[in-house]
Coordinates of C-alpha atoms in Angstrom, one line a residue:
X2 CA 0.0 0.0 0.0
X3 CA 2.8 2.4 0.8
X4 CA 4.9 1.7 -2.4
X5 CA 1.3 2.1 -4.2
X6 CA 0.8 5.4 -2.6
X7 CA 4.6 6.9 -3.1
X8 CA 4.3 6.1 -7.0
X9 CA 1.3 7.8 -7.8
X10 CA 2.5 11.1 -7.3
X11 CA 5.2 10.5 -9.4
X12 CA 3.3 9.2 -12.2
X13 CA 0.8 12.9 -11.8
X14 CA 3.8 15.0 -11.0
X15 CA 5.3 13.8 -14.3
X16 CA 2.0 14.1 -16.2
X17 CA 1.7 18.2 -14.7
X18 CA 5.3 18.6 -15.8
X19 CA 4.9 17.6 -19.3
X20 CA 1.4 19.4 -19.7
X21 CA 3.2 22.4 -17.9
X22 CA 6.0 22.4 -20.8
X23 CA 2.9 22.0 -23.4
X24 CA 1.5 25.1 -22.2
X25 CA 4.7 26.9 -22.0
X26 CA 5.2 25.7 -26.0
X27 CA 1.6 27.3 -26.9
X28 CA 2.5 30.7 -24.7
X29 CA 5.7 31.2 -26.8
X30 CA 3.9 30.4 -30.0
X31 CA 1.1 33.4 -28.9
X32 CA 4.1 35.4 -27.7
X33 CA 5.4 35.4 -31.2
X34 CA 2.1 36.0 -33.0
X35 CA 1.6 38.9 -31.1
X36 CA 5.6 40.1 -31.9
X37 CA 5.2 39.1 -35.3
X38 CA 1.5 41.3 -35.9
X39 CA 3.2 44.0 -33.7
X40 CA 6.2 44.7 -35.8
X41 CA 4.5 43.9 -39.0
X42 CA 1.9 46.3 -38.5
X43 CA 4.2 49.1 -37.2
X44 CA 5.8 48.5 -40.9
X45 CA 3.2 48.4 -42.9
X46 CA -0.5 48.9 -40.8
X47 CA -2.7 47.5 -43.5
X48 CA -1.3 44.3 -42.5
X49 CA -3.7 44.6 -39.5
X50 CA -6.9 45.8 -41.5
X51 CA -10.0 43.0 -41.4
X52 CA -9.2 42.3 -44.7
X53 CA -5.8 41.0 -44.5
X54 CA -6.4 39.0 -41.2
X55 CA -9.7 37.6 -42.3
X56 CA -7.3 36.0 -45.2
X57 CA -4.9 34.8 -42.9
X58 CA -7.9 32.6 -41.2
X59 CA -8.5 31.5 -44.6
X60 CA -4.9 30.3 -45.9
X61 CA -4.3 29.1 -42.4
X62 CA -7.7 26.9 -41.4
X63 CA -6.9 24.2 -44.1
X64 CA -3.5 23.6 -43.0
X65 CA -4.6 24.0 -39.0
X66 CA -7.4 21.2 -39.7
X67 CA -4.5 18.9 -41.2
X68 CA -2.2 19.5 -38.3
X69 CA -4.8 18.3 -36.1
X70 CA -5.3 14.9 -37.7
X71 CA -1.6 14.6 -38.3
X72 CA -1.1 15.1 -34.5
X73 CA -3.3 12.1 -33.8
X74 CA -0.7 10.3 -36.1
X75 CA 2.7 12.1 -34.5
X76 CA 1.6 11.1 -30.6
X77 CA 2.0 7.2 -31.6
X78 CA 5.4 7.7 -32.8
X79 CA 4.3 7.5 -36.9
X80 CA 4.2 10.1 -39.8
X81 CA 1.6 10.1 -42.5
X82 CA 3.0 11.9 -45.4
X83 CA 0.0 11.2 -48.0
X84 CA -2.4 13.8 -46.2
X85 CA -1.6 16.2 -49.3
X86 CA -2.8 13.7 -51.7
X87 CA -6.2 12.3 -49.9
X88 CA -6.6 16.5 -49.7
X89 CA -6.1 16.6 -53.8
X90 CA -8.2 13.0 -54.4
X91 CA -11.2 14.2 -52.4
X92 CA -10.8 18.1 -53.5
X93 CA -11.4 16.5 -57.1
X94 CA -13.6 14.1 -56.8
X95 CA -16.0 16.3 -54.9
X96 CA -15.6 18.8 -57.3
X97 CA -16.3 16.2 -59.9
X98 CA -19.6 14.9 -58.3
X99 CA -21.1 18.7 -57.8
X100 CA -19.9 19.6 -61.2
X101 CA -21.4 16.8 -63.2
X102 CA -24.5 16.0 -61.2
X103 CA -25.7 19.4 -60.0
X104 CA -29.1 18.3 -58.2
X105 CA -26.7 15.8 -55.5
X106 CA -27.1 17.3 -52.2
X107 CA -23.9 19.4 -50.5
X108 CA -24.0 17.5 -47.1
X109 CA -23.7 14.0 -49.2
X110 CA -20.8 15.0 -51.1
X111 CA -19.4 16.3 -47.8
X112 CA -19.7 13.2 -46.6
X113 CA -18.6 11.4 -49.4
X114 CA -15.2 13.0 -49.1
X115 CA -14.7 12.5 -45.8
X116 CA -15.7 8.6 -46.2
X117 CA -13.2 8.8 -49.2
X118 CA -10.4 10.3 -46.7
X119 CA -11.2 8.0 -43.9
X120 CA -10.8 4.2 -46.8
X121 CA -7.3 5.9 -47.6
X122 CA -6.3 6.7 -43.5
X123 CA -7.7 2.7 -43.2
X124 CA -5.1 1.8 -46.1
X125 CA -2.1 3.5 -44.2
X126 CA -3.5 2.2 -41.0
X127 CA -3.7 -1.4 -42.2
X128 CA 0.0 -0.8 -43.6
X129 CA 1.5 0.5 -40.5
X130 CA -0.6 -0.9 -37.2
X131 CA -1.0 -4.2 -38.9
X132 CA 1.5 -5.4 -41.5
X133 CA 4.3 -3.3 -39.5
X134 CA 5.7 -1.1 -42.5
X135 CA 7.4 1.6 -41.0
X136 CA 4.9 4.6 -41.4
X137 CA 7.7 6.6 -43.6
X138 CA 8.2 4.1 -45.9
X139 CA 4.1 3.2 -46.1
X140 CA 2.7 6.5 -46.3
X141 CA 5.5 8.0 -48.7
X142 CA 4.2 5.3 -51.0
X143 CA 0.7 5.9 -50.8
X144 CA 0.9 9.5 -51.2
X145 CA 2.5 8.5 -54.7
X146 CA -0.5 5.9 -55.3
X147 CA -3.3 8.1 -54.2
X148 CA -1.7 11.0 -56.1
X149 CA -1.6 8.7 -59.4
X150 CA -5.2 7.7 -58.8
X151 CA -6.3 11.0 -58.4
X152 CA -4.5 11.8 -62.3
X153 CA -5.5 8.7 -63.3
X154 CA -9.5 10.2 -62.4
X155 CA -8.7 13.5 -63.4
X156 CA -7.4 12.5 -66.9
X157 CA -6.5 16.4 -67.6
X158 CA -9.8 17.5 -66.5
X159 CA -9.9 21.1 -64.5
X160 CA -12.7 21.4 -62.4
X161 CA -13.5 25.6 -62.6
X162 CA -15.3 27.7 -60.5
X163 CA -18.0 28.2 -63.0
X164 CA -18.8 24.3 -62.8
X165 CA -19.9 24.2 -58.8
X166 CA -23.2 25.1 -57.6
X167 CA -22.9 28.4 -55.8
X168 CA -24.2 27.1 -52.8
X169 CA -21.1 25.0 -52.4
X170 CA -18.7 27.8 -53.2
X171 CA -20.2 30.2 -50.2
X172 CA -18.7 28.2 -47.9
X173 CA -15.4 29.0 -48.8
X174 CA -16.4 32.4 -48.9
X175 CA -19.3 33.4 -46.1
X176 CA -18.4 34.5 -43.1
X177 CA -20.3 34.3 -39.5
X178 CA -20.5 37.0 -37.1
X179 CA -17.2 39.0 -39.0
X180 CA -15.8 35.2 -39.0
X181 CA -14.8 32.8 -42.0
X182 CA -17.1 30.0 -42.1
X183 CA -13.7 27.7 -42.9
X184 CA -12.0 28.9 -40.0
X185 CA -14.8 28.6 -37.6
X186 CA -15.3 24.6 -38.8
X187 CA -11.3 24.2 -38.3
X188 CA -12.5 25.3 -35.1
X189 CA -14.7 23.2 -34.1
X190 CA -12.5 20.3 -35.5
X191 CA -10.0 21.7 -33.0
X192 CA -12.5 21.6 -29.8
X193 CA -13.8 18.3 -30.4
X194 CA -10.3 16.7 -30.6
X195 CA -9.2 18.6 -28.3
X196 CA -11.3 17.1 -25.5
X197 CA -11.5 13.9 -27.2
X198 CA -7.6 13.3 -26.2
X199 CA -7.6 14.6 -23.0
X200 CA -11.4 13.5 -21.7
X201 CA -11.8 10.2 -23.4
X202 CA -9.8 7.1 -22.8
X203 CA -9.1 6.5 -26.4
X204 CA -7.2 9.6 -26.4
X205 CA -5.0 9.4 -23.6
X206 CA -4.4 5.5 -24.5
X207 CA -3.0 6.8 -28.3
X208 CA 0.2 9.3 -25.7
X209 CA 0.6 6.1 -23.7
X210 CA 1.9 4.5 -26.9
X211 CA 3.6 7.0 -28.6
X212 CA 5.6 7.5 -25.0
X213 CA 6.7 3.5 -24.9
X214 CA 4.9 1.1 -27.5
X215 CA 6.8 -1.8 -25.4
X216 CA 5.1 -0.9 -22.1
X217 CA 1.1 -0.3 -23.7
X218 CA 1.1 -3.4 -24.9
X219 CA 2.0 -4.7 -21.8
X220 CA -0.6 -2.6 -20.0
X221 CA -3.5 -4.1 -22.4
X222 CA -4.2 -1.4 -25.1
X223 CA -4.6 -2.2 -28.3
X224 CA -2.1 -0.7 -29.8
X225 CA -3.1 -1.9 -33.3
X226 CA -6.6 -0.7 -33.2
X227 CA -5.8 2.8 -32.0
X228 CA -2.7 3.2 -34.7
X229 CA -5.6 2.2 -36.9
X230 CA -7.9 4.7 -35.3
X231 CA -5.6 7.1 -35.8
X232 CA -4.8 7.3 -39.4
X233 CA -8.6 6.2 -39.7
X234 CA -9.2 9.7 -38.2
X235 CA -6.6 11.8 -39.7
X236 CA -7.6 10.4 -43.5
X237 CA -11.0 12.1 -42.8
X238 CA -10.1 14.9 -42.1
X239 CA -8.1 15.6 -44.8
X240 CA -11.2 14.3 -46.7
X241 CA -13.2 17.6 -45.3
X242 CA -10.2 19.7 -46.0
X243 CA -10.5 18.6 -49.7
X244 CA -13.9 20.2 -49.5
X245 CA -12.8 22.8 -47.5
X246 CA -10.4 23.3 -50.8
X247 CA -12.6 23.0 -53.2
X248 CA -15.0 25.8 -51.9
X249 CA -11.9 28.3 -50.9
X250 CA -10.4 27.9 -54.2
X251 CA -13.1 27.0 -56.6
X252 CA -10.1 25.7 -59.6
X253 CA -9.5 22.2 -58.8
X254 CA -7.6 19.7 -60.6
X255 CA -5.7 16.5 -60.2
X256 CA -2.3 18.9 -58.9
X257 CA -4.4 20.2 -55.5
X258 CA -2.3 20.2 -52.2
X259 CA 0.7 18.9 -54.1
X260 CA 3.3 19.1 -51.3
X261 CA 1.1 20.5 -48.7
X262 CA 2.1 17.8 -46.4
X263 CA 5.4 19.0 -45.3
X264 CA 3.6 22.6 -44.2
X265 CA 1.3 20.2 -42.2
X266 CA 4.6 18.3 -40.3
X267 CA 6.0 22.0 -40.0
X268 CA 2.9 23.2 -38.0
X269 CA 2.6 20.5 -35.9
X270 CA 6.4 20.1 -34.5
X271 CA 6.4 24.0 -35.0
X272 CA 3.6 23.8 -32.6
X273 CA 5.3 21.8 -29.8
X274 CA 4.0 17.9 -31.1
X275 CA 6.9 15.8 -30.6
X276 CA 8.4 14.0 -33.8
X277 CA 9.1 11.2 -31.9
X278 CA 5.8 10.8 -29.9
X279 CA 4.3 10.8 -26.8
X280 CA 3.7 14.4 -26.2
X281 CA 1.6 17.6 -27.7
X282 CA -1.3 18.7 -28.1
X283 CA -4.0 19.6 -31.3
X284 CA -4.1 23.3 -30.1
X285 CA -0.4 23.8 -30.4
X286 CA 0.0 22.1 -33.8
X287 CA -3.0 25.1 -34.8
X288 CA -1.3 28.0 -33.3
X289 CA 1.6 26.5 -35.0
X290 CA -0.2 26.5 -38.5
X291 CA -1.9 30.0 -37.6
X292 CA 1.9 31.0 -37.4
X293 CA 3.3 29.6 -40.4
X294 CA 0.8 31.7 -42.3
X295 CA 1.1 34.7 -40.5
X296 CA 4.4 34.6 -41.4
X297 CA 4.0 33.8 -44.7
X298 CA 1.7 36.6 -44.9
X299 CA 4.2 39.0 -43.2
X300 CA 6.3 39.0 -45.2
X301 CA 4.7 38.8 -48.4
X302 CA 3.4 42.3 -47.4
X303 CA 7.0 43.3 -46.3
X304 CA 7.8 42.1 -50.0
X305 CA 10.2 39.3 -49.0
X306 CA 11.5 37.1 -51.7
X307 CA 9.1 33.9 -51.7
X308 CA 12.4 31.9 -51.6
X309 CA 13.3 33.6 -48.5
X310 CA 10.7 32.8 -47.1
X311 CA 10.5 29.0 -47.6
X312 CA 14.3 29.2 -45.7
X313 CA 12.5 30.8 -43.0
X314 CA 9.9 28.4 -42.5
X315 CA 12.5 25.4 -42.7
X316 CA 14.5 27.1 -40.3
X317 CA 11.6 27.4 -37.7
X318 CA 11.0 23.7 -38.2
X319 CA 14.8 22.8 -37.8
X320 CA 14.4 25.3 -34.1
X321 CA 11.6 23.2 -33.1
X322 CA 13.4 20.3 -33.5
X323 CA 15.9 21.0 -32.0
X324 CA 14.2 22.8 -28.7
X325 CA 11.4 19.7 -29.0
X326 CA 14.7 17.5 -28.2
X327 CA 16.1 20.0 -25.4
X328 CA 12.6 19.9 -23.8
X329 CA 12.4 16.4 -23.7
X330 CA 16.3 15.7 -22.1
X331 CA 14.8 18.0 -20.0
X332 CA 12.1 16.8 -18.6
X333 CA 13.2 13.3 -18.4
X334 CA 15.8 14.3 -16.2
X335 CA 13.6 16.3 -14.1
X336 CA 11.3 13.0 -13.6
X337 CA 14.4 11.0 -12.7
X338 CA 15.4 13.5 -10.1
X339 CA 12.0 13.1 -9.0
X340 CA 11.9 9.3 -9.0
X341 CA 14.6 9.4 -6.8
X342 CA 13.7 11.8 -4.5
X343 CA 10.4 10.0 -3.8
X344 CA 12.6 6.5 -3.4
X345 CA 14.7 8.0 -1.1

């Protein structure tokens, strides 16, 4: 009873230290947010107008919506790199269905994309949480497989603006209460997984095995089934950001998202999700994304060269690398020197 009762605080004084450093991630990322729309609009104030932040929500909630699936992947120690290409397949084929049958209903299209998404998350989950292929290797090759099945469906076809039913388009362009309607749906996205990991079970099982696969198997979760959850989950949401796509943009072909995937990995170890698993949270990996496109935006207006800017983003990815590793030495040493404190 004793060595029962001198553990558990360990165990919660570890779990308060690592949500501690999670919070401390998300302040900096606000911190420079405000630094960054500070200095920017001291430069060049239009950058601050309703106009130019109301597109930032826009360029941003895509992305943001990604990161949040893909940080449902990252926690169990995996990668999916094909979330670009389900984003391009269902961008099209949604298009496709509202273009060439104009009377099919807008929430069964939705719905049908995220479906879509959700059979190519199975296909990576199947590959990785039950035939073992090293999520790199399995998703790298799917990205190229959905990608050639999406040309292979597009056969040079361009889906225009002109083609959707204007209903479908609003949404990329209506706004609620001075708010994007895309942004306020990444949102929502971003509540309900939110809680989902910290409330539910299922959520806090998928940290337990990015933190030691070995030791959640021996603890009884099925590791399999929540891998396979968890690309499940992320594949449909990339299917609604393929919607989300098609409204914003209105031009889709079989070329959509092309290489989107590495901004999603940027925003999500950007925004304090661990590479290598176990840690982070789905409202970091946003702020990160909100970031990245603030940036981007910055310095468009503060006519940066585009390349420039594409080294600035990798080196903010390399920095969160590196202080993700930092924070991690960290904190395992402060658990050991807890550890033996309490055994002492």
């Amino acid at each position: 009873m004793t060595a029962t009762a001198t553990r558990r605080p360990t165990r919660n004084g570890g779990r308060r230290l690592v949500d501690m450093v999670a919070r401390v991630r998300e302040l900096g990322i606000l911190a420079a947010l405000a630094a960054l729309f500070g200095v920017t609009g001291a430069v060049n104030p239009s950058f601050l107008t309703y106009g130019s932040l109301r597109d930032i929500l826009l360029n941003s909630a895509i992305v943001a919506m990604l990161a949040v699936g893909q940080t449902l992947v990252v926690i169990t120690r995996n990668v999916d790199l094909s979330v670009s290409s389900v984003v391009g397949l269902s961008a099209f084929g949604g298009a496709l269905v509202l273009a060439d049958n104009p009377g099919v209903p807008i929430p069964v299209v939705i719905a049908g994309c995220v479906v879509l998404g959700a059979a190519c998350g199975a296909i990576n989950g199947l590959l990785v949480g039950v035939a073992k292929v090293p999520a790199l290797v399995a998703t790298l090759g799917t990205l190229y497989a959905f990608r050639g099945i999406d040309y292979a469906w597009a056969g040079g076809r361009q889906v225009n603006a002109a083609d959707m039913p204007d209903g479908f388009l609003s949404l990329g362009s209506s706004s609620v209460l001075g708010m994007p309607l895309l942004a306020l749906v990444a949102l929502a996205v971003l509540l309900v997984v939110g809680w989902m990991l910290r409330n539910l079970r299922a959520g806090r099982e998928l940290y337990a095995i990015g933190s030691n696969p070995e030791a959640a198997v021996l603890a009884g979760i099925q590791v399999r089934r929540r891998i396979m959850a968890a690309f499940v989950a992320n594949g449909a949401l990339a299917g609604l950001a393929g919607v989300m796509w098609a409204a914003r943009f209105g031009t889709v072909d079989a070329t959509v998202a092309t290489g989107k995937e590495l901004d999603v990995i940027a925003a999500v170890v950007v925004g304090g999700v661990a590479i290598f698993g176990g840690s982070g949270t789905v409202y970091g990996a946003a702020l990160g994304a909100l970031l990245l496109a603030s940036i981007t935006s910055a310095l468009a207006v503060l006519r940066v060269d585009a390349l420039a800017q594409t080294a600035i983003n990798g080196a903010l990815l390399i920095a969160a690398i590196v202080l993700d590793r930092l924070l991690a030495l960290r904190v395992a040493a402060a658990l050991r020197r807890r550890r033996f404190r309490d055994d002492h």
